[in-house]
PDB file of N, CA and C in Angstrom:
ATOM      1  N   MET A  27      34.550 -12.854  20.320  1.00 48.00           N
ATOM      2  CA  MET A  27      33.983 -11.550  20.008  1.00 48.00           C
ATOM      3  C   MET A  27      32.547 -11.692  19.501  1.00 48.00           C
ATOM      4  N   GLU A  28      32.332 -12.660  18.603  1.00 64.00           N
ATOM      5  CA  GLU A  28      30.994 -12.813  18.049  1.00 64.00           C
ATOM      6  C   GLU A  28      30.007 -13.329  19.080  1.00 64.00           C
ATOM      7  N   SER A  29      30.465 -14.132  20.035  1.00 79.00           N
ATOM      8  CA  SER A  29      29.534 -14.646  21.038  1.00 79.00           C
ATOM      9  C   SER A  29      29.037 -13.512  21.934  1.00 79.00           C
ATOM     10  N   GLY A  30      29.864 -12.502  22.158  1.00 84.00           N
ATOM     11  CA  GLY A  30      29.422 -11.343  22.933  1.00 84.00           C
ATOM     12  C   GLY A  30      28.351 -10.557  22.193  1.00 84.00           C
ATOM     13  N   LEU A  31      28.540 -10.383  20.893  1.00 88.00           N
ATOM     14  CA  LEU A  31      27.541  -9.680  20.089  1.00 88.00           C
ATOM     15  C   LEU A  31      26.256 -10.492  19.974  1.00 88.00           C
ATOM     16  N   ALA A  32      26.382 -11.793  19.844  1.00 88.00           N
ATOM     17  CA  ALA A  32      25.200 -12.651  19.781  1.00 88.00           C
ATOM     18  C   ALA A  32      24.458 -12.629  21.114  1.00 88.00           C
ATOM     19  N   GLY A  33      25.193 -12.574  22.200  1.00 90.00           N
ATOM     20  CA  GLY A  33      24.563 -12.487  23.512  1.00 90.00           C
ATOM     21  C   GLY A  33      23.808 -11.188  23.693  1.00 90.00           C
ATOM     22  N   PHE A  34      24.404 -10.096  23.229  1.00 94.00           N
ATOM     23  CA  PHE A  34      23.722  -8.799  23.314  1.00 94.00           C
ATOM     24  C   PHE A  34      22.465  -8.785  22.452  1.00 94.00           C
ATOM     25  N   ALA A  35      22.583  -9.256  21.209  1.00 94.00           N
ATOM     26  CA  ALA A  35      21.425  -9.294  20.308  1.00 94.00           C
ATOM     27  C   ALA A  35      20.361 -10.238  20.846  1.00 94.00           C
ATOM     28  N   GLY A  36      20.772 -11.373  21.390  1.00 94.00           N
ATOM     29  CA  GLY A  36      19.818 -12.315  21.960  1.00 94.00           C
ATOM     30  C   GLY A  36      19.065 -11.726  23.137  1.00 94.00           C
ATOM     31  N   THR A  37      19.778 -10.988  23.985  1.00 95.00           N
ATOM     32  CA  THR A  37      19.127 -10.330  25.120  1.00 95.00           C
ATOM     33  C   THR A  37      18.136  -9.285  24.648  1.00 95.00           C
ATOM     34  N   ALA A  38      18.531  -8.489  23.656  1.00 96.00           N
ATOM     35  CA  ALA A  38      17.648  -7.443  23.139  1.00 96.00           C
ATOM     36  C   ALA A  38      16.388  -8.047  22.510  1.00 96.00           C
ATOM     37  N   PHE A  39      16.548  -9.084  21.692  1.00 97.00           N
ATOM     38  CA  PHE A  39      15.403  -9.727  21.061  1.00 97.00           C
ATOM     39  C   PHE A  39      14.489 -10.380  22.099  1.00 97.00           C
ATOM     40  N   THR A  40      15.093 -11.032  23.096  1.00 97.00           N
ATOM     41  CA  THR A  40      14.300 -11.699  24.120  1.00 97.00           C
ATOM     42  C   THR A  40      13.498 -10.698  24.938  1.00 97.00           C
ATOM     43  N   LEU A  41      14.126  -9.606  25.334  1.00 97.00           N
ATOM     44  CA  LEU A  41      13.415  -8.584  26.103  1.00 97.00           C
ATOM     45  C   LEU A  41      12.301  -7.942  25.279  1.00 97.00           C
ATOM     46  N   PHE A  42      12.592  -7.631  24.015  1.00 97.00           N
ATOM     47  CA  PHE A  42      11.576  -7.027  23.161  1.00 97.00           C
ATOM     48  C   PHE A  42      10.405  -7.979  22.935  1.00 97.00           C
ATOM     49  N   GLY A  43      10.696  -9.237  22.603  1.00 97.00           N
ATOM     50  CA  GLY A  43       9.637 -10.214  22.349  1.00 97.00           C
ATOM     51  C   GLY A  43       8.781 -10.457  23.573  1.00 97.00           C
ATOM     52  N   GLY A  44       9.416 -10.599  24.732  1.00 96.00           N
ATOM     53  CA  GLY A  44       8.665 -10.808  25.961  1.00 96.00           C
ATOM     54  C   GLY A  44       7.808  -9.604  26.320  1.00 96.00           C
ATOM     55  N   ALA A  45       8.367  -8.414  26.162  1.00 97.00           N
ATOM     56  CA  ALA A  45       7.608  -7.199  26.472  1.00 97.00           C
ATOM     57  C   ALA A  45       6.438  -7.026  25.506  1.00 97.00           C
ATOM     58  N   LEU A  46       6.649  -7.326  24.232  1.00 96.00           N
ATOM     59  CA  LEU A  46       5.570  -7.200  23.257  1.00 96.00           C
ATOM     60  C   LEU A  46       4.443  -8.193  23.556  1.00 96.00           C
ATOM     61  N   LEU A  47       4.797  -9.412  23.926  1.00 96.00           N
ATOM     62  CA  LEU A  47       3.774 -10.397  24.284  1.00 96.00           C
ATOM     63  C   LEU A  47       3.012  -9.977  25.536  1.00 96.00           C
ATOM     64  N   LEU A  48       3.725  -9.495  26.527  1.00 97.00           N
ATOM     65  CA  LEU A  48       3.089  -9.055  27.764  1.00 97.00           C
ATOM     66  C   LEU A  48       2.171  -7.863  27.520  1.00 97.00           C
ATOM     67  N   TRP A  49       2.639  -6.891  26.760  1.00 96.00           N
ATOM     68  CA  TRP A  49       1.860  -5.689  26.482  1.00 96.00           C
ATOM     69  C   TRP A  49       0.611  -6.029  25.649  1.00 96.00           C
ATOM     70  N   THR A  50       0.785  -6.872  24.641  1.00 95.00           N
ATOM     71  CA  THR A  50      -0.345  -7.256  23.799  1.00 95.00           C
ATOM     72  C   THR A  50      -1.382  -8.023  24.603  1.00 95.00           C
ATOM     73  N   GLY A  51      -0.924  -8.922  25.443  1.00 94.00           N
ATOM     74  CA  GLY A  51      -1.847  -9.672  26.285  1.00 94.00           C
ATOM     75  C   GLY A  51      -2.618  -8.775  27.238  1.00 94.00           C
ATOM     76  N   ALA A  52      -1.932  -7.811  27.835  1.00 96.00           N
ATOM     77  CA  ALA A  52      -2.600  -6.887  28.759  1.00 96.00           C
ATOM     78  C   ALA A  52      -3.625  -6.035  28.027  1.00 96.00           C
ATOM     79  N   ARG A  53      -3.275  -5.537  26.852  1.00 94.00           N
ATOM     80  CA  ARG A  53      -4.219  -4.717  26.080  1.00 94.00           C
ATOM     81  C   ARG A  53      -5.425  -5.538  25.638  1.00 94.00           C
ATOM     82  N   ALA A  54      -5.202  -6.786  25.248  1.00 92.00           N
ATOM     83  CA  ALA A  54      -6.307  -7.640  24.795  1.00 92.00           C
ATOM     84  C   ALA A  54      -7.245  -7.975  25.950  1.00 92.00           C
ATOM     85  N   VAL A  55      -6.692  -8.245  27.132  1.00 94.00           N
ATOM     86  CA  VAL A  55      -7.528  -8.578  28.290  1.00 94.00           C
ATOM     87  C   VAL A  55      -8.354  -7.369  28.716  1.00 94.00           C
ATOM     88  N   LEU A  56      -7.766  -6.188  28.653  1.00 94.00           N
ATOM     89  CA  LEU A  56      -8.482  -4.971  29.036  1.00 94.00           C
ATOM     90  C   LEU A  56      -9.475  -4.506  27.973  1.00 94.00           C
ATOM     91  N   GLY A  57      -9.375  -5.056  26.781  1.00 91.00           N
ATOM     92  CA  GLY A  57     -10.260  -4.644  25.695  1.00 91.00           C
ATOM     93  C   GLY A  57      -9.829  -3.344  25.043  1.00 91.00           C
ATOM     94  N   ALA A  58      -8.621  -2.907  25.327  1.00 92.00           N
ATOM     95  CA  ALA A  58      -8.086  -1.677  24.730  1.00 92.00           C
ATOM     96  C   ALA A  58      -7.508  -2.011  23.353  1.00 92.00           C
ATOM     97  N   PRO A  59      -7.508  -1.045  22.451  1.00 92.00           N
ATOM     98  CA  PRO A  59      -6.950  -1.320  21.122  1.00 92.00           C
ATOM     99  C   PRO A  59      -5.437  -1.528  21.191  1.00 92.00           C
ATOM    100  N   VAL A  60      -4.964  -2.488  20.442  1.00 91.00           N
ATOM    101  CA  VAL A  60      -3.528  -2.744  20.373  1.00 91.00           C
ATOM    102  C   VAL A  60      -2.889  -1.756  19.407  1.00 91.00           C
ATOM    103  N   VAL A  61      -3.542  -1.520  18.272  1.00 90.00           N
ATOM    104  CA  VAL A  61      -3.093  -0.553  17.270  1.00 90.00           C
ATOM    105  C   VAL A  61      -4.311   0.259  16.841  1.00 90.00           C
ATOM    106  N   GLU A  62      -4.171   1.552  16.807  1.00 90.00           N
ATOM    107  CA  GLU A  62      -5.276   2.410  16.383  1.00 90.00           C
ATOM    108  C   GLU A  62      -5.506   2.269  14.878  1.00 90.00           C
ATOM    109  N   GLY A  63      -6.756   2.162  14.474  1.00 91.00           N
ATOM    110  CA  GLY A  63      -7.112   2.137  13.060  1.00 91.00           C
ATOM    111  C   GLY A  63      -6.983   0.789  12.384  1.00 91.00           C
ATOM    112  N   VAL A  64      -6.720  -0.265  13.150  1.00 90.00           N
ATOM    113  CA  VAL A  64      -6.574  -1.601  12.579  1.00 90.00           C
ATOM    114  C   VAL A  64      -7.586  -2.504  13.284  1.00 90.00           C
ATOM    115  N   SER A  65      -8.086  -3.497  12.584  1.00 92.00           N
ATOM    116  CA  SER A  65      -9.048  -4.397  13.222  1.00 92.00           C
ATOM    117  C   SER A  65      -8.384  -5.082  14.417  1.00 92.00           C
ATOM    118  N   PRO A  66      -9.104  -5.214  15.522  1.00 90.00           N
ATOM    119  CA  PRO A  66      -8.504  -5.790  16.732  1.00 90.00           C
ATOM    120  C   PRO A  66      -7.966  -7.206  16.537  1.00 90.00           C
ATOM    121  N   ARG A  67      -8.671  -8.029  15.782  1.00 92.00           N
ATOM    122  CA  ARG A  67      -8.219  -9.401  15.567  1.00 92.00           C
ATOM    123  C   ARG A  67      -6.890  -9.437  14.823  1.00 92.00           C
ATOM    124  N   ALA A  68      -6.755  -8.614  13.788  1.00 94.00           N
ATOM    125  CA  ALA A  68      -5.506  -8.577  13.028  1.00 94.00           C
ATOM    126  C   ALA A  68      -4.367  -8.012  13.869  1.00 94.00           C
ATOM    127  N   ALA A  69      -4.646  -6.978  14.644  1.00 94.00           N
ATOM    128  CA  ALA A  69      -3.601  -6.351  15.456  1.00 94.00           C
ATOM    129  C   ALA A  69      -3.076  -7.317  16.512  1.00 94.00           C
ATOM    130  N   VAL A  70      -3.982  -8.001  17.195  1.00 95.00           N
ATOM    131  CA  VAL A  70      -3.560  -8.952  18.230  1.00 95.00           C
ATOM    132  C   VAL A  70      -2.809 -10.119  17.594  1.00 95.00           C
ATOM    133  N   SER A  71      -3.314 -10.623  16.492  1.00 95.00           N
ATOM    134  CA  SER A  71      -2.668 -11.761  15.833  1.00 95.00           C
ATOM    135  C   SER A  71      -1.254 -11.427  15.385  1.00 95.00           C
ATOM    136  N   LEU A  72      -1.098 -10.302  14.715  1.00 95.00           N
ATOM    137  CA  LEU A  72       0.232  -9.931  14.231  1.00 95.00           C
ATOM    138  C   LEU A  72       1.184  -9.576  15.371  1.00 95.00           C
ATOM    139  N   SER A  73       0.677  -8.926  16.397  1.00 96.00           N
ATOM    140  CA  SER A  73       1.528  -8.601  17.538  1.00 96.00           C
ATOM    141  C   SER A  73       2.006  -9.865  18.247  1.00 96.00           C
ATOM    142  N   LEU A  74       1.113 -10.834  18.416  1.00 95.00           N
ATOM    143  CA  LEU A  74       1.514 -12.097  19.031  1.00 95.00           C
ATOM    144  C   LEU A  74       2.504 -12.854  18.155  1.00 95.00           C
ATOM    145  N   LEU A  75       2.297 -12.823  16.855  1.00 97.00           N
ATOM    146  CA  LEU A  75       3.206 -13.497  15.930  1.00 97.00           C
ATOM    147  C   LEU A  75       4.608 -12.899  15.993  1.00 97.00           C
ATOM    148  N   PHE A  76       4.694 -11.566  15.908  1.00 97.00           N
ATOM    149  CA  PHE A  76       6.007 -10.918  15.930  1.00 97.00           C
ATOM    150  C   PHE A  76       6.656 -10.998  17.305  1.00 97.00           C
ATOM    151  N   GLY A  77       5.862 -10.949  18.367  1.00 97.00           N
ATOM    152  CA  GLY A  77       6.414 -11.099  19.708  1.00 97.00           C
ATOM    153  C   GLY A  77       7.002 -12.477  19.920  1.00 97.00           C
ATOM    154  N   ALA A  78       6.273 -13.507  19.507  1.00 97.00           N
ATOM    155  CA  ALA A  78       6.768 -14.880  19.635  1.00 97.00           C
ATOM    156  C   ALA A  78       7.991 -15.101  18.753  1.00 97.00           C
ATOM    157  N   GLY A  79       7.989 -14.501  17.566  1.00 97.00           N
ATOM    158  CA  GLY A  79       9.143 -14.628  16.678  1.00 97.00           C
ATOM    159  C   GLY A  79      10.382 -13.984  17.263  1.00 97.00           C
ATOM    160  N   ALA A  80      10.235 -12.787  17.814  1.00 97.00           N
ATOM    161  CA  ALA A  80      11.378 -12.102  18.422  1.00 97.00           C
ATOM    162  C   ALA A  80      11.878 -12.875  19.639  1.00 97.00           C
ATOM    163  N   LEU A  81      10.959 -13.404  20.427  1.00 96.00           N
ATOM    164  CA  LEU A  81      11.345 -14.195  21.591  1.00 96.00           C
ATOM    165  C   LEU A  81      12.094 -15.462  21.165  1.00 96.00           C
ATOM    166  N   ALA A  82      11.617 -16.123  20.132  1.00 96.00           N
ATOM    167  CA  ALA A  82      12.267 -17.339  19.637  1.00 96.00           C
ATOM    168  C   ALA A  82      13.660 -17.037  19.090  1.00 96.00           C
ATOM    169  N   ILE A  83      13.799 -15.966  18.328  1.00 96.00           N
ATOM    170  CA  ILE A  83      15.113 -15.592  17.790  1.00 96.00           C
ATOM    171  C   ILE A  83      16.069 -15.239  18.921  1.00 96.00           C
ATOM    172  N   GLY A  84      15.574 -14.503  19.912  1.00 96.00           N
ATOM    173  CA  GLY A  84      16.416 -14.142  21.049  1.00 96.00           C
ATOM    174  C   GLY A  84      16.896 -15.360  21.811  1.00 96.00           C
ATOM    175  N   LEU A  85      16.004 -16.307  22.069  1.00 95.00           N
ATOM    176  CA  LEU A  85      16.415 -17.525  22.768  1.00 95.00           C
ATOM    177  C   LEU A  85      17.376 -18.359  21.939  1.00 95.00           C
ATOM    178  N   TRP A  86      17.149 -18.403  20.641  1.00 94.00           N
ATOM    179  CA  TRP A  86      18.056 -19.141  19.753  1.00 94.00           C
ATOM    180  C   TRP A  86      19.449 -18.524  19.793  1.00 94.00           C
ATOM    181  N   LEU A  87      19.518 -17.184  19.775  1.00 92.00           N
ATOM    182  CA  LEU A  87      20.818 -16.521  19.840  1.00 92.00           C
ATOM    183  C   LEU A  87      21.491 -16.749  21.192  1.00 92.00           C
ATOM    184  N   LEU A  88      20.716 -16.680  22.269  1.00 92.00           N
ATOM    185  CA  LEU A  88      21.288 -16.856  23.592  1.00 92.00           C
ATOM    186  C   LEU A  88      21.775 -18.292  23.831  1.00 92.00           C
ATOM    187  N   LEU A  89      20.989 -19.259  23.383  1.00 91.00           N
ATOM    188  CA  LEU A  89      21.364 -20.644  23.614  1.00 91.00           C
ATOM    189  C   LEU A  89      22.441 -21.131  22.651  1.00 91.00           C
ATOM    190  N   GLY A  90      22.509 -20.495  21.472  1.00 84.00           N
ATOM    191  CA  GLY A  90      23.514 -20.893  20.496  1.00 84.00           C
ATOM    192  C   GLY A  90      24.838 -20.168  20.653  1.00 84.00           C
ATOM    193  N   ALA A  91      24.842 -19.097  21.429  1.00 62.00           N
ATOM    194  CA  ALA A  91      26.083 -18.298  21.569  1.00 62.00           C
ATOM    195  C   ALA A  91      27.036 -18.891  22.577  1.00 62.00           C
TER     196      ALA A  91
END
């Protein structure tokens, strides 16, 4: 039962982390703001950090389940 829940959570985290990394990268390449009202360097840095973290947690859940 728990492996099914871990698989679902791992899939959700992996999809979110990958999408956040892809979206942040596309916005940075286009020169568009990632977050309105925040310095671009901080927004890109934090978005990449949280995207990579979510991706890592998702893969850990998927591979450990």
